[in-house]
Amino acid sequence: METTTCWKWSARVLTASGLALIPWIFVLAWAAGACPVAWIGLDTMEAMGLVGTGLLLARCDPRRVAVAPATAVLLTVDAWFDVLTAGPGVLVALLMAACLELPLAALCTAVAWKALRALPVAPGSH
């Protein structure tokens, strides 16, 4: 496994976004409504996925091919459920989805796609 780093803007954005979720998780734990464990769990998995994807990308680690798409799915599901359960705060949920969650999901998808295309093809696997 290669241990050199190739910190690019995308690795920094993903890692910083995951770290930025940590205080939000504590706010949710303190102020969440009916299903705090579900939302806290989802956001915790997103934070771990974002930090993991960012660090794997920074190390040029091919294992990002597995972590990045899983994180993209979590972010997309979170955006979907935020909008569906927002009630009167639907505009805020839509803005968060459009400006944060879905762009991060797209970035994770791009990271996964690029990593997948960079994997060596096994002989005879055509």
C-alpha positions as semicolon CSV with decimal commas, in nm:
position;residue;x (nm);y (nm);z (nm)
1;M;0,000;0,000;0,000
2;E;0,129;0,342;-0,093
3;T;0,182;0,581;0,197
4;T;0,267;0,900;0,011
5;T;0,018;1,180;0,040
6;C;-0,147;1,367;-0,242
7;W;-0,361;1,620;-0,056
8;K;-0,578;1,783;-0,313
9;W;-0,864;2,021;-0,256
10;S;-1,113;1,734;-0,272
11;A;-0,939;1,537;0,004
12;R;-0,931;1,847;0,222
13;V;-1,296;1,931;0,156
14;L;-1,411;1,579;0,238
15;T;-1,203;1,554;0,555
16;A;-1,300;1,901;0,676
17;S;-1,668;1,832;0,605
18;G;-1,657;1,515;0,810
19;L;-1,484;1,691;1,098
20;A;-1,735;1,977;1,077
21;L;-2,016;1,727;1,131
22;I;-1,886;1,635;1,477
23;P;-2,017;1,947;1,655
24;W;-2,344;1,909;1,464
25;I;-2,381;1,556;1,601
26;F;-2,357;1,694;1,955
27;V;-2,618;1,961;1,873
28;L;-2,847;1,685;1,744
29;A;-2,793;1,480;2,057
30;W;-2,888;1,778;2,270
31;A;-3,182;1,913;2,068
32;A;-3,317;1,626;1,854
33;G;-3,684;1,545;1,850
34;A;-3,858;1,213;1,805
35;C;-3,582;0,997;1,654
36;P;-3,250;1,134;1,779
37;V;-3,069;0,800;1,770
38;A;-3,151;0,750;1,401
39;W;-3,034;1,098;1,299
40;I;-2,727;1,087;1,524
41;G;-2,633;0,744;1,387
42;L;-2,677;0,854;1,026
43;D;-2,474;1,171;1,073
44;T;-2,204;0,980;1,262
45;M;-2,174;0,733;0,973
46;E;-2,158;1,025;0,728
47;A;-1,882;1,194;0,930
48;M;-1,681;0,871;0,944
49;G;-1,734;0,816;0,570
50;L;-1,632;1,170;0,476
51;V;-1,320;1,166;0,694
52;G;-1,236;0,815;0,576
53;T;-1,279;0,903;0,211
54;G;-1,078;1,221;0,252
55;L;-0,791;1,047;0,428
56;L;-0,787;0,755;0,183
57;L;-0,789;1,000;-0,107
58;A;-0,508;1,201;0,053
59;R;-0,299;0,883;0,080
60;C;-0,387;0,778;-0,276
61;D;-0,525;0,459;-0,121
62;P;-0,730;0,246;-0,364
63;R;-0,964;0,140;-0,082
64;R;-1,143;0,468;-0,133
65;V;-1,324;0,283;-0,412
66;A;-1,537;0,117;-0,140
67;V;-1,569;0,397;0,117
68;A;-1,654;0,683;-0,120
69;P;-1,969;0,535;-0,281
70;A;-2,102;0,417;0,056
71;T;-2,060;0,772;0,185
72;A;-2,232;0,911;-0,124
73;V;-2,531;0,686;-0,058
74;L;-2,549;0,793;0,307
75;L;-2,540;1,161;0,211
76;T;-2,810;1,115;-0,053
77;V;-3,034;0,922;0,186
78;D;-2,985;1,190;0,452
79;A;-3,082;1,464;0,206
80;W;-3,389;1,265;0,098
81;F;-3,512;1,202;0,452
82;D;-3,434;1,558;0,564
83;V;-3,654;1,695;0,287
84;L;-3,933;1,441;0,344
85;T;-3,947;1,496;0,720
86;A;-3,883;1,872;0,725
87;G;-4,243;1,990;0,761
88;P;-4,250;2,371;0,769
89;G;-3,868;2,387;0,752
90;V;-3,859;2,231;0,406
91;L;-3,679;2,531;0,252
92;V;-3,386;2,488;0,493
93;A;-3,377;2,115;0,418
94;L;-3,377;2,183;0,044
95;L;-3,095;2,436;0,079
96;M;-2,888;2,196;0,290
97;A;-2,947;1,920;0,036
98;A;-2,864;2,141;-0,263
99;C;-2,565;2,320;-0,111
100;L;-2,406;2,057;0,115
101;E;-2,525;1,699;0,109
102;L;-2,577;1,641;-0,262
103;P;-2,259;1,820;-0,376
104;L;-2,059;1,614;-0,123
105;A;-2,233;1,300;-0,249
106;A;-2,139;1,396;-0,606
107;L;-1,778;1,453;-0,500
108;C;-1,769;1,112;-0,329
109;T;-1,913;0,955;-0,643
110;A;-1,647;1,123;-0,857
111;V;-1,374;1,003;-0,619
112;A;-1,510;0,648;-0,636
113;W;-1,542;0,655;-1,015
114;K;-1,187;0,783;-1,063
115;A;-1,051;0,525;-0,816
116;L;-1,244;0,245;-0,986
117;R;-1,108;0,341;-1,328
118;A;-0,753;0,346;-1,184
119;L;-0,773;-0,012;-1,051
120;P;-0,569;-0,263;-1,247
121;V;-0,767;-0,502;-1,464
122;A;-0,698;-0,867;-1,391
123;P;-0,581;-1,067;-1,693
124;G;-0,863;-1,260;-1,857
125;S;-1,139;-1,063;-1,683
126;H;-1,276;-0,908;-2,000
